[in-house]
Amino acid sequence: MKIAVLSRNRHLYSTRRLVEEGVNRGHEVKVIDCLHCSMNITSANPRIHYHEDVLENFDVVIPRIGASVTFYGTAVLRQFEMMGTFPVNESVAITRSRDKLRSLQLLARKGVGMPITGFANKPDNVPELLKMVGGAPVVIKLLQGTQGIGVVLAETRTAAESVIEAFMGLKADILVQEFIKEAGGADIRCFVIGDKVIAAMKRQGAEGEFRSNLHRGGSASLVRITPEERKTAITAAKSMGLNVAGVDLLRSSRGPLVMEVNSSPGLEGIENATGKNVAGMIVNWIEKNQAPWRTKTKGRG
Ligand code: ADP
């Protein structure tokens, strides 16, 4: 197969591993930086130009689109879809999962458990918003945040009101969430490929930190997940339409709650914590499932 890895940096761990495993299995693998692609949208014969080349005859595209280039990256991916290339994750599914509100709404529709979440656009009824999620303590999240930045625990009502008013005053989009105390500063990352959770790790926040992000000093270890957690992760990935996804769960007293579904889950943390060849499993899944024009939307979504 001829495989394109849509990634801005060939030296990133995840990109390197996908290339390595693809090449090991006899495939031709090329890393494409989406920001260097230009496209002719108007023609009935869609094309992608890349530096001096025209990209043609790719069987598969593996999108690894960073949050900061979602808009252009998904446009390039859509162009591949319009040329019949099989996308490991479709552009529409990636766009859904990148929108925190839209993805929570989709999960709710499928009956997936999640922390009680409220959002509002105007600060005129902050007490009502807090009441809706069960009152303090609450977690307040900036919608644009990643890696735990812009995720704040407000322990009291007055703290929560001040933080919400401050964020809203800055015209930042936020959501307010019930604080799942019993998660104990840990979350579970389930790595989903197709309809299976193929690896899972527990991330524990540093001492005194409620956020478990590895970038915030958290540590990762292998974990056994329950059948309910497995089912929840698979349903969450499916409801986004993602074939490869990292589903983050909190362990709560009422069962697993989904926090986020990530469409470009990192490979370094999960491969190191579990000792599994996750990149190889992605390539295996591609070999079994890829076919030209096999997308739900053909770039039309
Ligand atoms: P980001 O997408 O920036 O990583 P998250 O929403 O995943 O932000 O939050 C970062 C971390 O904060 C999570 O991994 C989790 O450990 C903790 N956390 C987030 N929301 C809650 C919550 N409602 N209750 C308890 N802990 C939470």
Short mmCIF file of C-alpha atoms and ligand atoms in Angstrom, two decimals:
data_model
loop_
_atom_site.label_atom_id
_atom_site.label_comp_id
_atom_site.label_asym_id
_atom_site.label_seq_id
_atom_site.Cartn_x
_atom_site.Cartn_y
_atom_site.Cartn_z
CA MET A 1 0.00 0.00 0.00
CA LYS A 2 0.97 3.60 -0.43
CA ILE A 3 0.32 5.39 2.86
CA ALA A 4 0.39 9.12 3.64
CA VAL A 5 0.90 10.18 7.25
CA LEU A 6 -0.56 13.66 7.54
CA SER A 7 1.73 15.14 10.19
CA ARG A 8 3.55 18.42 10.57
CA ASN A 9 6.69 16.83 12.02
CA ARG A 10 8.31 13.58 10.93
CA HIS A 11 10.39 13.48 14.11
CA LEU A 12 7.43 13.19 16.50
CA TYR A 13 7.31 9.82 18.26
CA SER A 14 3.86 8.86 16.94
CA THR A 15 4.72 9.83 13.36
CA ARG A 16 8.04 7.97 13.46
CA ARG A 17 6.43 4.83 14.86
CA LEU A 18 3.68 4.76 12.21
CA VAL A 19 6.25 5.17 9.44
CA GLU A 20 8.47 2.48 10.97
CA GLU A 21 5.67 -0.08 11.32
CA GLY A 22 4.30 0.68 7.86
CA VAL A 23 7.72 0.25 6.24
CA ASN A 24 8.40 -2.93 8.28
CA ARG A 25 5.29 -4.43 6.74
CA GLY A 26 6.44 -3.60 3.22
CA HIS A 27 4.37 -0.47 2.60
CA GLU A 28 5.48 2.79 1.03
CA VAL A 29 4.98 5.50 3.64
CA LYS A 30 5.34 9.25 3.12
CA VAL A 31 4.98 11.99 5.75
CA ILE A 32 3.01 14.95 4.41
CA ASP A 33 2.91 18.32 6.15
CA CYS A 34 -0.63 19.57 5.54
CA LEU A 35 0.43 23.22 5.68
CA HIS A 36 2.63 22.66 2.59
CA CYS A 37 -0.28 21.23 0.62
CA SER A 38 -2.24 23.32 -1.83
CA MET A 39 -5.44 22.17 -3.44
CA ASN A 40 -7.59 22.86 -6.44
CA ILE A 41 -11.07 22.78 -5.04
CA THR A 42 -12.90 23.84 -8.18
CA SER A 43 -11.92 21.05 -10.52
CA ALA A 44 -13.97 17.89 -10.93
CA ASN A 45 -10.64 16.16 -10.70
CA PRO A 46 -9.47 17.05 -7.18
CA ARG A 47 -5.74 17.23 -6.63
CA ILE A 48 -3.25 18.04 -3.91
CA HIS A 49 0.00 19.78 -4.76
CA TYR A 50 2.88 19.27 -2.37
CA HIS A 51 6.06 21.27 -2.90
CA GLU A 52 6.90 20.40 -6.56
CA ASP A 53 4.83 17.19 -6.58
CA VAL A 54 1.25 16.24 -7.22
CA LEU A 55 0.07 13.71 -4.62
CA GLU A 56 -1.50 10.77 -6.40
CA ASN A 57 -2.41 7.13 -5.88
CA PHE A 58 -2.31 7.06 -2.11
CA ASP A 59 -4.34 4.12 -0.82
CA VAL A 60 -4.48 5.30 2.77
CA VAL A 61 -4.08 8.53 4.71
CA ILE A 62 -3.35 8.47 8.45
CA PRO A 63 -4.33 11.88 9.83
CA ARG A 64 -2.25 13.15 12.76
CA ILE A 65 -3.62 16.66 12.73
CA GLY A 66 -2.58 18.90 15.63
CA ALA A 67 -5.24 20.97 17.40
CA SER A 68 -3.75 24.23 16.10
CA VAL A 69 -4.14 23.21 12.43
CA THR A 70 -7.54 21.49 12.59
CA PHE A 71 -9.17 23.78 10.06
CA TYR A 72 -6.60 23.47 7.26
CA GLY A 73 -5.60 19.91 8.17
CA THR A 74 -9.16 18.59 7.87
CA ALA A 75 -9.55 20.44 4.54
CA VAL A 76 -6.50 18.59 3.17
CA LEU A 77 -7.84 15.31 4.57
CA ARG A 78 -11.21 16.00 2.88
CA GLN A 79 -9.40 16.47 -0.41
CA PHE A 80 -7.78 13.03 0.02
CA GLU A 81 -11.25 11.62 0.70
CA MET A 82 -12.55 13.23 -2.49
CA MET A 83 -9.76 11.45 -4.39
CA GLY A 84 -10.90 8.09 -2.95
CA THR A 85 -8.03 7.63 -0.47
CA PHE A 86 -9.04 5.66 2.62
CA PRO A 87 -8.79 7.83 5.74
CA VAL A 88 -8.03 6.04 9.01
CA ASN A 89 -10.22 8.69 10.66
CA GLU A 90 -12.60 10.71 8.50
CA SER A 91 -12.42 14.50 8.41
CA VAL A 92 -16.00 14.78 9.67
CA ALA A 93 -15.27 12.58 12.68
CA ILE A 94 -12.17 14.61 13.54
CA THR A 95 -14.08 17.88 13.31
CA ARG A 96 -16.79 16.48 15.62
CA SER A 97 -14.34 15.30 18.24
CA ARG A 98 -12.42 18.60 18.23
CA ASP A 99 -15.53 20.53 19.25
CA LYS A 100 -15.89 19.87 22.98
CA LEU A 101 -19.55 20.87 23.18
CA ARG A 102 -20.57 19.05 20.02
CA SER A 103 -18.80 15.89 21.13
CA LEU A 104 -20.41 15.95 24.59
CA GLN A 105 -23.80 16.43 22.96
CA LEU A 106 -23.17 13.45 20.65
CA LEU A 107 -22.08 11.28 23.59
CA ALA A 108 -25.16 12.28 25.59
CA ARG A 109 -27.36 11.30 22.66
CA LYS A 110 -25.85 7.81 22.66
CA GLY A 111 -26.41 7.48 26.41
CA VAL A 112 -22.68 7.48 27.23
CA GLY A 113 -21.95 8.45 30.86
CA MET A 114 -20.18 11.78 31.34
CA PRO A 115 -19.70 14.28 34.16
CA ILE A 116 -22.72 16.59 34.46
CA THR A 117 -21.74 19.49 32.23
CA GLY A 118 -23.19 22.94 31.74
CA PHE A 119 -22.31 25.73 29.39
CA ALA A 120 -23.48 29.25 28.86
CA ASN A 121 -22.53 32.12 26.65
CA LYS A 122 -23.34 35.07 28.92
CA PRO A 123 -22.41 35.63 32.53
CA ASP A 124 -25.87 36.85 33.52
CA ASN A 125 -26.84 33.69 35.29
CA VAL A 126 -23.76 32.16 36.82
CA PRO A 127 -25.51 30.91 40.02
CA GLU A 128 -28.03 29.04 37.86
CA LEU A 129 -25.22 27.46 35.81
CA LEU A 130 -23.53 26.29 39.01
CA LYS A 131 -26.78 24.90 40.37
CA MET A 132 -27.31 22.97 37.13
CA VAL A 133 -24.10 20.98 37.65
CA GLY A 134 -24.76 20.37 41.33
CA GLY A 135 -22.89 23.30 42.90
CA ALA A 136 -19.25 23.66 44.03
CA PRO A 137 -16.77 22.10 43.82
CA VAL A 138 -16.79 22.34 40.03
CA VAL A 139 -14.28 22.05 37.23
CA ILE A 140 -14.20 24.96 34.79
CA LYS A 141 -12.68 24.35 31.36
CA LEU A 142 -11.66 26.65 28.57
CA LEU A 143 -13.01 25.10 25.37
CA GLN A 144 -9.83 25.91 23.50
CA GLY A 145 -7.55 24.39 26.17
CA THR A 146 -5.39 21.30 25.68
CA GLN A 147 -3.03 19.32 27.89
CA GLY A 148 -4.80 20.46 31.04
CA ILE A 149 -4.13 24.17 30.48
CA GLY A 150 -7.28 26.15 31.20
CA VAL A 151 -8.77 23.44 33.43
CA VAL A 152 -9.50 24.89 36.87
CA LEU A 153 -10.89 23.32 40.04
CA ALA A 154 -13.03 25.81 41.96
CA GLU A 155 -13.63 24.43 45.44
CA THR A 156 -16.23 26.97 46.61
CA ARG A 157 -19.17 28.79 45.09
CA THR A 158 -17.48 32.18 45.38
CA ALA A 159 -14.29 30.90 43.74
CA ALA A 160 -16.36 29.34 40.95
CA GLU A 161 -18.30 32.54 40.34
CA SER A 162 -15.13 34.65 40.18
CA VAL A 163 -13.38 32.29 37.78
CA ILE A 164 -16.43 31.99 35.50
CA GLU A 165 -16.91 35.76 35.46
CA ALA A 166 -13.21 36.31 34.74
CA PHE A 167 -13.20 33.84 31.81
CA MET A 168 -16.43 35.25 30.42
CA GLY A 169 -15.07 38.78 30.80
CA LEU A 170 -12.19 37.70 28.55
CA LYS A 171 -14.77 36.39 26.05
CA ALA A 172 -13.41 32.88 26.46
CA ASP A 173 -15.73 29.93 25.79
CA ILE A 174 -16.02 27.69 28.83
CA LEU A 175 -17.87 24.73 30.19
CA VAL A 176 -18.58 23.97 33.84
CA GLN A 177 -18.48 20.41 35.06
CA GLU A 178 -19.29 18.41 38.14
CA PHE A 179 -16.00 17.57 39.94
CA ILE A 180 -15.49 13.80 40.14
CA LYS A 181 -13.59 13.69 43.43
CA GLU A 182 -13.52 9.91 43.72
CA ALA A 183 -11.42 9.71 40.52
CA GLY A 184 -8.58 10.72 42.86
CA GLY A 185 -6.64 12.78 40.33
CA ALA A 186 -6.48 9.85 37.89
CA ASP A 187 -8.04 9.05 34.55
CA ILE A 188 -8.00 6.07 32.21
CA ARG A 189 -6.89 6.41 28.59
CA CYS A 190 -8.47 3.67 26.46
CA PHE A 191 -6.88 3.25 23.05
CA VAL A 192 -9.56 2.15 20.60
CA ILE A 193 -8.84 0.63 17.18
CA GLY A 194 -11.92 -0.41 15.18
CA ASP A 195 -14.31 -1.97 17.66
CA LYS A 196 -11.74 -2.96 20.28
CA VAL A 197 -9.88 -1.36 23.16
CA ILE A 198 -6.39 -2.64 22.35
CA ALA A 199 -4.53 -0.96 25.24
CA ALA A 200 -5.35 1.04 28.35
CA MET A 201 -3.32 3.05 30.82
CA LYS A 202 -4.03 4.86 34.04
CA ARG A 203 -2.68 8.38 34.35
CA GLN A 204 -2.21 9.65 37.87
CA GLY A 205 -1.72 13.34 38.59
CA ALA A 206 1.26 14.52 40.62
CA GLU A 207 0.73 14.79 44.42
CA GLY A 208 -1.95 17.38 45.18
CA GLU A 209 -2.88 17.82 41.49
CA PHE A 210 -6.38 16.87 40.27
CA ARG A 211 -5.28 16.90 36.63
CA SER A 212 -3.64 13.71 35.44
CA ASN A 213 -2.08 15.10 32.23
CA LEU A 214 1.42 13.73 31.62
CA HIS A 215 2.41 17.26 30.54
CA ARG A 216 1.43 18.43 34.06
CA GLY A 217 3.71 15.95 35.81
CA GLY A 218 1.35 12.97 35.82
CA SER A 219 2.60 9.40 35.48
CA ALA A 220 1.21 6.51 33.46
CA SER A 221 0.87 2.83 34.26
CA LEU A 222 -0.75 -0.27 32.83
CA VAL A 223 -4.31 -0.84 34.03
CA ARG A 224 -6.96 -3.55 33.65
CA ILE A 225 -10.26 -2.08 32.64
CA THR A 226 -13.71 -3.45 33.41
CA PRO A 227 -16.11 -4.72 30.73
CA GLU A 228 -18.27 -1.63 31.36
CA GLU A 229 -15.28 0.67 30.79
CA ARG A 230 -14.43 -1.22 27.61
CA LYS A 231 -17.97 -0.92 26.30
CA THR A 232 -18.15 2.79 27.18
CA ALA A 233 -14.88 3.56 25.36
CA ILE A 234 -15.98 1.71 22.22
CA THR A 235 -19.39 3.40 22.17
CA ALA A 236 -17.74 6.80 22.64
CA ALA A 237 -15.36 6.28 19.70
CA LYS A 238 -18.22 4.97 17.55
CA SER A 239 -20.50 7.89 18.32
CA MET A 240 -17.82 10.23 16.94
CA GLY A 241 -17.28 7.95 13.93
CA LEU A 242 -13.60 7.47 14.81
CA ASN A 243 -11.80 4.23 13.91
CA VAL A 244 -8.74 5.14 15.98
CA ALA A 245 -9.34 7.09 19.16
CA GLY A 246 -8.05 7.78 22.64
CA VAL A 247 -11.01 7.81 25.01
CA ASP A 248 -10.41 9.41 28.42
CA LEU A 249 -12.55 8.08 31.25
CA LEU A 250 -12.97 9.05 34.89
CA ARG A 251 -13.76 6.27 37.38
CA SER A 252 -16.75 7.54 39.32
CA SER A 253 -19.06 6.03 41.91
CA ARG A 254 -21.72 5.77 39.18
CA GLY A 255 -19.48 4.04 36.66
CA PRO A 256 -17.15 5.23 33.89
CA LEU A 257 -17.63 8.81 32.70
CA VAL A 258 -16.19 9.99 29.38
CA MET A 259 -14.30 13.26 29.48
CA GLU A 260 -12.88 13.44 26.02
CA VAL A 261 -12.47 11.50 22.78
CA ASN A 262 -9.17 12.25 21.08
CA SER A 263 -8.85 11.69 17.32
CA SER A 264 -5.02 11.78 17.21
CA PRO A 265 -4.10 9.92 20.39
CA GLY A 266 -0.37 9.96 21.17
CA LEU A 267 1.50 6.66 20.90
CA GLU A 268 4.49 7.28 23.15
CA GLY A 269 2.69 7.23 26.52
CA ILE A 270 0.54 4.21 25.73
CA GLU A 271 3.32 2.13 24.10
CA ASN A 272 5.67 2.82 27.01
CA ALA A 273 3.07 2.19 29.72
CA THR A 274 1.71 -1.02 28.18
CA GLY A 275 4.67 -2.40 26.21
CA LYS A 276 2.31 -2.95 23.26
CA ASN A 277 3.07 -2.26 19.62
CA VAL A 278 0.13 0.11 19.12
CA ALA A 279 1.51 1.57 15.86
CA GLY A 280 1.78 -1.97 14.46
CA MET A 281 -1.81 -2.69 15.48
CA ILE A 282 -2.98 0.44 13.63
CA VAL A 283 -1.19 -0.72 10.46
CA ASN A 284 -2.69 -4.23 10.86
CA TRP A 285 -6.16 -2.73 11.19
CA ILE A 286 -5.57 -0.63 8.05
CA GLU A 287 -4.47 -3.71 6.08
CA LYS A 288 -7.71 -5.48 6.98
CA ASN A 289 -10.12 -2.56 6.53
CA GLN A 290 -8.87 -0.20 3.88
CA ALA A 291 -10.59 0.05 0.52
CA PRO A 292 -10.86 2.91 -1.98
CA TRP A 293 -13.85 5.20 -1.51
CA ARG A 294 -14.71 3.57 1.78
CA THR A 295 -15.84 6.67 3.67
CA LYS A 296 -19.24 7.50 5.00
CA THR A 297 -19.21 11.02 3.58
CA LYS A 298 -16.70 11.05 0.67
CA GLY A 299 -15.60 14.44 1.92
CA ARG A 300 -19.12 15.81 1.64
CA GLY A 301 -19.83 16.08 5.37
P1 ADP B 1 -7.37 18.60 28.47
O1 ADP B 1 -8.19 18.21 27.29
O2 ADP B 1 -6.81 19.99 28.41
O3 ADP B 1 -6.39 17.54 28.88
P2 ADP B 1 -9.26 17.58 30.34
O4 ADP B 1 -10.69 17.93 30.22
O5 ADP B 1 -8.83 16.24 29.86
O6 ADP B 1 -8.41 18.72 29.65
O7 ADP B 1 -8.84 17.73 31.86
C1 ADP B 1 -7.50 17.55 32.32
C2 ADP B 1 -7.46 16.61 33.52
O8 ADP B 1 -8.21 17.15 34.61
C3 ADP B 1 -8.11 15.27 33.24
O9 ADP B 1 -7.20 14.36 32.66
C4 ADP B 1 -8.58 14.81 34.61
O10 ADP B 1 -7.53 14.16 35.32
C5 ADP B 1 -8.91 16.12 35.31
N1 ADP B 1 -10.36 16.41 35.20
C6 ADP B 1 -10.98 17.00 34.15
N2 ADP B 1 -12.31 17.10 34.36
C7 ADP B 1 -12.56 16.59 35.57
C8 ADP B 1 -13.76 16.42 36.35
N3 ADP B 1 -14.94 16.83 35.91
N4 ADP B 1 -13.61 15.84 37.58
C9 ADP B 1 -12.41 15.41 38.02
N5 ADP B 1 -11.25 15.57 37.34
C10 ADP B 1 -11.31 16.14 36.12
#
